Short mmCIF file of C-alpha atoms in Angstrom, two decimals:
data_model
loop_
_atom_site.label_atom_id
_atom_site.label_comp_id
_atom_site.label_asym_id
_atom_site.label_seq_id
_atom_site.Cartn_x
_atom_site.Cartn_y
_atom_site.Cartn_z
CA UNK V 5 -5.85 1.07 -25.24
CA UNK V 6 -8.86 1.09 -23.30
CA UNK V 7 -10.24 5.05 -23.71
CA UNK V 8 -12.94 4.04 -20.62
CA UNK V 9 -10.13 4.00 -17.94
CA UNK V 10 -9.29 7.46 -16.63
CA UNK V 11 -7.18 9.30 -13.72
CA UNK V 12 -8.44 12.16 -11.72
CA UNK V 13 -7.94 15.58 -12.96
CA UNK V 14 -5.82 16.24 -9.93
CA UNK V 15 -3.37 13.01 -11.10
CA UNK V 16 0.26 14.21 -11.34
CA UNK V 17 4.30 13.62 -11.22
CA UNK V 18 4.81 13.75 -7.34
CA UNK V 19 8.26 15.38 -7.09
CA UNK V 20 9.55 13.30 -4.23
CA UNK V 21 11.79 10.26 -3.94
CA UNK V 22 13.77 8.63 -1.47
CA UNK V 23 17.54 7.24 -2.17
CA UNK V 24 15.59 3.53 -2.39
CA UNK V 25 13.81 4.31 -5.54
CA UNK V 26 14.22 1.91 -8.27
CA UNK V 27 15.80 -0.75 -5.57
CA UNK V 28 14.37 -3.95 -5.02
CA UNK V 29 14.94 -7.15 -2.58
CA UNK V 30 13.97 -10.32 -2.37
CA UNK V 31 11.97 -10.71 0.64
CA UNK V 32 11.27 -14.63 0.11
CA UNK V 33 12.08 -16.37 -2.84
CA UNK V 34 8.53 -15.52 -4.21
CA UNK V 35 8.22 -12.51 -2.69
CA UNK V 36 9.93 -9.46 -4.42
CA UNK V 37 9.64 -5.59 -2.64
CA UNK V 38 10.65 -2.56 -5.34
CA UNK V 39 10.09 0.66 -4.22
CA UNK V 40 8.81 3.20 -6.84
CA UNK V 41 9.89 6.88 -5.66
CA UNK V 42 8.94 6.16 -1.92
CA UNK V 43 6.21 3.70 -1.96
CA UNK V 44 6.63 -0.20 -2.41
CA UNK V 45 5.13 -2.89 -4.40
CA UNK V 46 5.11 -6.49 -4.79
CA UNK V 47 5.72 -9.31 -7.07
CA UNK V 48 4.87 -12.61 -5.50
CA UNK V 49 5.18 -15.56 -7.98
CA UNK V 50 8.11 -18.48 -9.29
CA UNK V 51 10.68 -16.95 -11.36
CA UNK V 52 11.20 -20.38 -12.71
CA UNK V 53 7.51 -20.63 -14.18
CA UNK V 54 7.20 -16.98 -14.62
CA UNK V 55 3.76 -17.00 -13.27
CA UNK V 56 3.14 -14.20 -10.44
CA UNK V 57 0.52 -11.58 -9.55
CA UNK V 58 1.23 -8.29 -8.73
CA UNK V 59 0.48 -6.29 -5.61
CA UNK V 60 0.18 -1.90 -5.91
CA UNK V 61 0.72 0.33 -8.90
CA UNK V 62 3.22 2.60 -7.58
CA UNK V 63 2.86 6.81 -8.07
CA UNK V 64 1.74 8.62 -11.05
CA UNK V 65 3.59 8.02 -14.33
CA UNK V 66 6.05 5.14 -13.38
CA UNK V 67 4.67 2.57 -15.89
CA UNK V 68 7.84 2.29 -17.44
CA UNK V 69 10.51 1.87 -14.16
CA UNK V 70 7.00 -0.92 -13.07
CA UNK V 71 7.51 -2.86 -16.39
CA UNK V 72 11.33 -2.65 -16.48
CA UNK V 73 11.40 -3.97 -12.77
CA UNK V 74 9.09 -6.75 -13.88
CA UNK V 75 10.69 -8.16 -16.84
CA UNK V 76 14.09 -7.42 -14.97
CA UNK V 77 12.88 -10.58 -12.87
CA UNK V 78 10.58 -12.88 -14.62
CA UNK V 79 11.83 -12.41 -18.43
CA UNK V 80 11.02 -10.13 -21.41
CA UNK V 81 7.60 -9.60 -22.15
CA UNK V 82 6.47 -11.37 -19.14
CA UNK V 83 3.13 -10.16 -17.36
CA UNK V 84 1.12 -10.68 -14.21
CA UNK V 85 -1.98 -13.20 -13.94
CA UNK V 86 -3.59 -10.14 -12.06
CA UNK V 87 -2.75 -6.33 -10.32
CA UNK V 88 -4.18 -6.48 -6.66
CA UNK V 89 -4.58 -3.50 -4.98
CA UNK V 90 -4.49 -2.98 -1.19
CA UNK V 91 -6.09 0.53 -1.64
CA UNK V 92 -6.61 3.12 -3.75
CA UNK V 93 -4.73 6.34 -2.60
CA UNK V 94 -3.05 7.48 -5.54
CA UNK V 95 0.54 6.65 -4.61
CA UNK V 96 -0.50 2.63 -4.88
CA UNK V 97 -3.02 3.18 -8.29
CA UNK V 98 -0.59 5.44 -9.77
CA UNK V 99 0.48 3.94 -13.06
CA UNK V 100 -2.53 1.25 -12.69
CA UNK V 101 -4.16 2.36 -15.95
CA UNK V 102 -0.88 2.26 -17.96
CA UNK V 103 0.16 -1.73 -17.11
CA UNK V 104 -3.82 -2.39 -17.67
CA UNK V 105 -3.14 -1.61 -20.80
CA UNK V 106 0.17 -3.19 -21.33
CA UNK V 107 -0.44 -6.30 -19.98
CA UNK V 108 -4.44 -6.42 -20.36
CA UNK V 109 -5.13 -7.77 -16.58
CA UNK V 110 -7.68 -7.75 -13.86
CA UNK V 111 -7.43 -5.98 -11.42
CA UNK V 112 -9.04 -6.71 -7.55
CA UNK V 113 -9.48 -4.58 -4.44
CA UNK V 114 -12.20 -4.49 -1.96
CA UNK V 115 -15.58 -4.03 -2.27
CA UNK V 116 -15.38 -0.67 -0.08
CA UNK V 117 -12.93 0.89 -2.09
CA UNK V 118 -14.57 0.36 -5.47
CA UNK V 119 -16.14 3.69 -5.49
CA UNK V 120 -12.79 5.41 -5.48
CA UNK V 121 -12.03 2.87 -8.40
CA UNK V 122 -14.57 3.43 -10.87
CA UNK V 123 -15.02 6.97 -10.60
CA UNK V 124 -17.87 7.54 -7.92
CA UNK V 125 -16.04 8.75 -5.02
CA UNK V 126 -12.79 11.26 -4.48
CA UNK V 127 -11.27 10.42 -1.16
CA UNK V 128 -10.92 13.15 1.51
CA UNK V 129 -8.19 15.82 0.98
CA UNK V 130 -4.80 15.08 3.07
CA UNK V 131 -5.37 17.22 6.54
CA UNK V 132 -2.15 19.36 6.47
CA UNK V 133 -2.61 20.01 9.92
CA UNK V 134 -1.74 17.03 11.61
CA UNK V 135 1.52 17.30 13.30
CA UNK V 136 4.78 14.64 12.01
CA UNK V 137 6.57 16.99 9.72
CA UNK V 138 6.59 18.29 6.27
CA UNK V 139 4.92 15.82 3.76
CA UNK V 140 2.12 15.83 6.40
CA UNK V 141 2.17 19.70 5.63
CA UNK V 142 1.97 19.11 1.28
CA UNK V 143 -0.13 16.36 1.81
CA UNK V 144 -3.37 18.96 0.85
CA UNK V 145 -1.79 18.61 -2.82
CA UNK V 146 -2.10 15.14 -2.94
CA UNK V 147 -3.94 13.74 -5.76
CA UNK V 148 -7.66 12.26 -4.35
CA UNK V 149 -9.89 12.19 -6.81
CA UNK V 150 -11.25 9.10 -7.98
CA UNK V 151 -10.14 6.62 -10.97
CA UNK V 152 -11.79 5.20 -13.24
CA UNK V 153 -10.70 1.38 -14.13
CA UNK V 154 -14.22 0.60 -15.65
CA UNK V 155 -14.57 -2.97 -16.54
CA UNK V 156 -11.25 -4.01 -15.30
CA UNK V 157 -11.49 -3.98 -11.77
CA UNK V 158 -13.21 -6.69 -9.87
CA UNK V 159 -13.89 -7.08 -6.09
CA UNK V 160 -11.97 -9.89 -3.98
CA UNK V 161 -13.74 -12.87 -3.63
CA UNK V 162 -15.71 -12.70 -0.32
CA UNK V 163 -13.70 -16.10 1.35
CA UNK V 164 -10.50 -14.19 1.38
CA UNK V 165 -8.90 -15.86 -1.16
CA UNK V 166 -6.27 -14.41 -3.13
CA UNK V 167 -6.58 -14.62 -7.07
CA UNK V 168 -3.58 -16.63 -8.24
CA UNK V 169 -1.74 -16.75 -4.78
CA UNK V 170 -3.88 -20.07 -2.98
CA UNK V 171 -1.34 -19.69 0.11
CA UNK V 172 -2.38 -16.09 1.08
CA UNK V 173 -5.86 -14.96 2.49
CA UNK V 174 -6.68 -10.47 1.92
CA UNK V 175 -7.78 -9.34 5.79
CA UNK V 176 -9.76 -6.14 5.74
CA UNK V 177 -7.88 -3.67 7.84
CA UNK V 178 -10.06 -0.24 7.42
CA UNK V 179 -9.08 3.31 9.03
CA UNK V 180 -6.51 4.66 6.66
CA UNK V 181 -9.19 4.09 3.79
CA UNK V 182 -12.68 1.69 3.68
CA UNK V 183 -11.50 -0.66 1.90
CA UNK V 184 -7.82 -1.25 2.90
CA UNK V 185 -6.59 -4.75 3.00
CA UNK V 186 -3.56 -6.03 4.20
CA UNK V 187 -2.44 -10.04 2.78
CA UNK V 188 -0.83 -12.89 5.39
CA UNK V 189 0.44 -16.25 4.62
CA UNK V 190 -0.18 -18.64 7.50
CA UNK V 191 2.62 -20.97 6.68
CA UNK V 192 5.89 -18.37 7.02
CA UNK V 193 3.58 -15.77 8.64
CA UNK V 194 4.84 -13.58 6.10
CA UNK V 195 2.32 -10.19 6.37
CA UNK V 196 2.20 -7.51 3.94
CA UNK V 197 0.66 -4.80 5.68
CA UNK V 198 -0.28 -2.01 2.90
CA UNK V 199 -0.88 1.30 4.98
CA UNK V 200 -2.37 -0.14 8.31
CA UNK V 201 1.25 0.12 9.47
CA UNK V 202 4.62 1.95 7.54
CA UNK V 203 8.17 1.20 8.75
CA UNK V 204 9.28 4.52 8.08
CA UNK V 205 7.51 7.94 9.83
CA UNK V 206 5.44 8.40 6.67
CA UNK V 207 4.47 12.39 7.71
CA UNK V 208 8.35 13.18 8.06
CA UNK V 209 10.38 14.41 4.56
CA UNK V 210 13.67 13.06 6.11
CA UNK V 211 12.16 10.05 7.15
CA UNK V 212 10.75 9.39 3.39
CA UNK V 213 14.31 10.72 2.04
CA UNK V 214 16.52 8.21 4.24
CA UNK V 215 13.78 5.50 4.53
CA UNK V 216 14.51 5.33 8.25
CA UNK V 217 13.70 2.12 9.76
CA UNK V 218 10.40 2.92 12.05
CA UNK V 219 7.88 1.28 13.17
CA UNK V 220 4.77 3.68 13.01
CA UNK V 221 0.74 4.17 12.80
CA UNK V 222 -0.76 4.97 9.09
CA UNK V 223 0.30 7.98 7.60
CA UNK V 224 -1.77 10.69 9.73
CA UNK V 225 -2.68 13.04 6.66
CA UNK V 226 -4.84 10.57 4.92
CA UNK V 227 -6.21 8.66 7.41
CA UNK V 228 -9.39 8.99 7.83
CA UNK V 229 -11.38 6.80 10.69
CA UNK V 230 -8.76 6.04 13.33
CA UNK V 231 -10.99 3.95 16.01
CA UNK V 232 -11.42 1.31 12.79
CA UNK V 233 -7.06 2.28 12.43
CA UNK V 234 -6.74 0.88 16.12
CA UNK V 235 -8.99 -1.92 15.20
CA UNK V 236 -7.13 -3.17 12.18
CA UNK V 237 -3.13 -3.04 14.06
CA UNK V 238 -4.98 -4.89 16.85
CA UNK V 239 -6.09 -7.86 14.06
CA UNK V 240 -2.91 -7.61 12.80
CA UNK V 241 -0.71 -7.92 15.73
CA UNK V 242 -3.32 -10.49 16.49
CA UNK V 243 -1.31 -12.33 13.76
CA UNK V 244 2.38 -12.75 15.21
CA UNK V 245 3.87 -12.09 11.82
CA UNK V 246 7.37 -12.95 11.65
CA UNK V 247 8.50 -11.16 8.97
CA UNK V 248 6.05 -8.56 7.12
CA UNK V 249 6.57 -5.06 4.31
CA UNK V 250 4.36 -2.58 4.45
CA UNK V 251 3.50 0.24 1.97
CA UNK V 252 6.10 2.54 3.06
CA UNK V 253 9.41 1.92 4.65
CA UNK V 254 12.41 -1.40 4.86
CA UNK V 255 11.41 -4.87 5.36
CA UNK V 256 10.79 -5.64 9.64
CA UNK V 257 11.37 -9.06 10.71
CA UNK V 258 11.45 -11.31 13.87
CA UNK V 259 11.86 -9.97 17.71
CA UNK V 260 11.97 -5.94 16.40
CA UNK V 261 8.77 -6.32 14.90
CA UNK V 262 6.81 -8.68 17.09
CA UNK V 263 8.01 -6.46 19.91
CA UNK V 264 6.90 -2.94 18.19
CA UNK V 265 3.94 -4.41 16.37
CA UNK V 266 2.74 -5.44 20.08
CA UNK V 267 3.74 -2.09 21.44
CA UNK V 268 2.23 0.13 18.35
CA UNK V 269 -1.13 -2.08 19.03
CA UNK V 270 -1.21 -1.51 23.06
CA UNK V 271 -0.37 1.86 23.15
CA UNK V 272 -1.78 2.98 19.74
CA UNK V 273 -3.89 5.94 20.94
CA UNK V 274 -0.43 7.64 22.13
CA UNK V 275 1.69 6.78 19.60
CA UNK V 276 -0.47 6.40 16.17
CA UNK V 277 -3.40 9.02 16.71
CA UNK V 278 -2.60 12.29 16.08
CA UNK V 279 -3.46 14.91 19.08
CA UNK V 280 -5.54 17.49 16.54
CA UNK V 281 -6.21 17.21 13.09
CA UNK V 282 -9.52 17.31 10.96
CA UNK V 283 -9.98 13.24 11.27
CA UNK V 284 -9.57 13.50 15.21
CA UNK V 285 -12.93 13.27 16.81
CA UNK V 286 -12.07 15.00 20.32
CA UNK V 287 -15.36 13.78 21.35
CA UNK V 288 -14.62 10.31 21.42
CA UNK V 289 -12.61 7.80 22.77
CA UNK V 290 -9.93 6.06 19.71
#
């Protein structure tokens, strides 16, 4: 056990689900979503070789439903080359600390979210005003305070390669936190979009319950720059996935998504931004 690596003070049990927790599905055959309480992860590797990275750390104290997941596919006792995380809201470095020390791997994010990684920097605290519903509402309970993953966490290599995954490239796609990145694979424009896009209304409790099938802006209550939010869909739609998963919500594949990835991006300020909130500038254009 590493005794340098620490949560926040503010690190809890979220008591929330949704009725996909604990479910997976293969979204390619090296591609694997599983959805801890109401936020997904990734395991993109061979099953045959056993070799695979993993992408997110789920919500606080789910270490053991992670690991069970995990060796449910690749094989008891079976570990990750590496953890890479998109960002570092709590509800994707949640049980980061506990597989760290089970598995003893690196771990890689962006430079930009570092400080929120090593214990410099809390993010801000959700805005419970923004309109959506009521987890935008509780989202000023939300843990933000900073971990601490000490010598384990390393920054992306600058080229946008991947560690261990050759065939995908990390695109920075800031707004719902610095350092947010989202990972594409040219070859089956497969796109897995963290938080710069959720396919289920993130602010909404029923939405979260039911895991609705949406296609929506990052969740309003934590995001915090929304012209670089605009920016990032725009790169991203830039893309033409054909088939992407995103932090929150079911898989979205072919016409639906190049259609409402093209209309989220054009009409963004409308749909995405919300109309007051303490991360709405009025006094400029988004």
């Amino acid at each position: 056990m590493d005794s340098s690596m620490y949560y926040g003070n503010d690190y809890k049990t979220i008591p929330m689900t949704s009725r996909k927790r604990n479910e997976g599905r293969e979204v390619t055959p090296d591609v694997y979503l599983y959805t801890v309480q109401f936020v997904n992860l990734y395991m993109i590797g061979d099953i045959v070789s056993g070799e695979f990275v993993l992408v997110d750390a789920g919500t606080p104290n789910r270490s053991e439903d992670i690991i069970a997941a995990v060796e449910e596919r690749f094989g008891k006792d079976s570990r990750p080359k590496a953890i890479i995380l998109t960002h570092g809201h709590f509800d994707h470095v949640g049980s980061v600390i506990e597989l760290v020390n089970h598995w003893d791997v690196p771990v890689y994010a962006h430079e930009l979210e570092l400080p929120y990684l090593t214990g410099k920097e809390s993010y801000p605290t959700g805005d419970s005003t923004v309109e959506g519903g009521l987890i935008a509402k509780m989202s000023a309970a939300f843990p933000v305070e900073p971990i601490n993953l000490a010598s384990h966490i390393h920054s992306l290599p600058a080229d946008g390669t991947v560690p261990h995954l050759p065939d995908f490239k990390w695109i920075h796609v800031p707004g719902h936190t610095p350092g947010q990145v989202a990972l594409f694979r040219e070859k089956d424009r497969l796109l897995i979009a963290a938080d710069a896009f959720v396919t289920t209304k993130q602010e909404s409790l029923y939405h979260v319950l039911t895991q609705k099938k949406e296609l929506s802006g990052p969740p309003r209550y934590l995001t915090t720059d929304w012209p670089a939010a605009k920016e990032s869909i725009q790169k991203l739609a830039s893309l033409e996935p054909i088939i992407s998963v995103t932090g929150h919500g079911p898989l979205m594949q072919g016409a639906e998504l190049t259609e409402k990835l093209k209309h989220l991006a054009n009409q963004f300020d409308e749909l995405a931004v919300p109309s007051h909130g303490k991360f709405v500038d009025d006094s400029s254009e988004v």
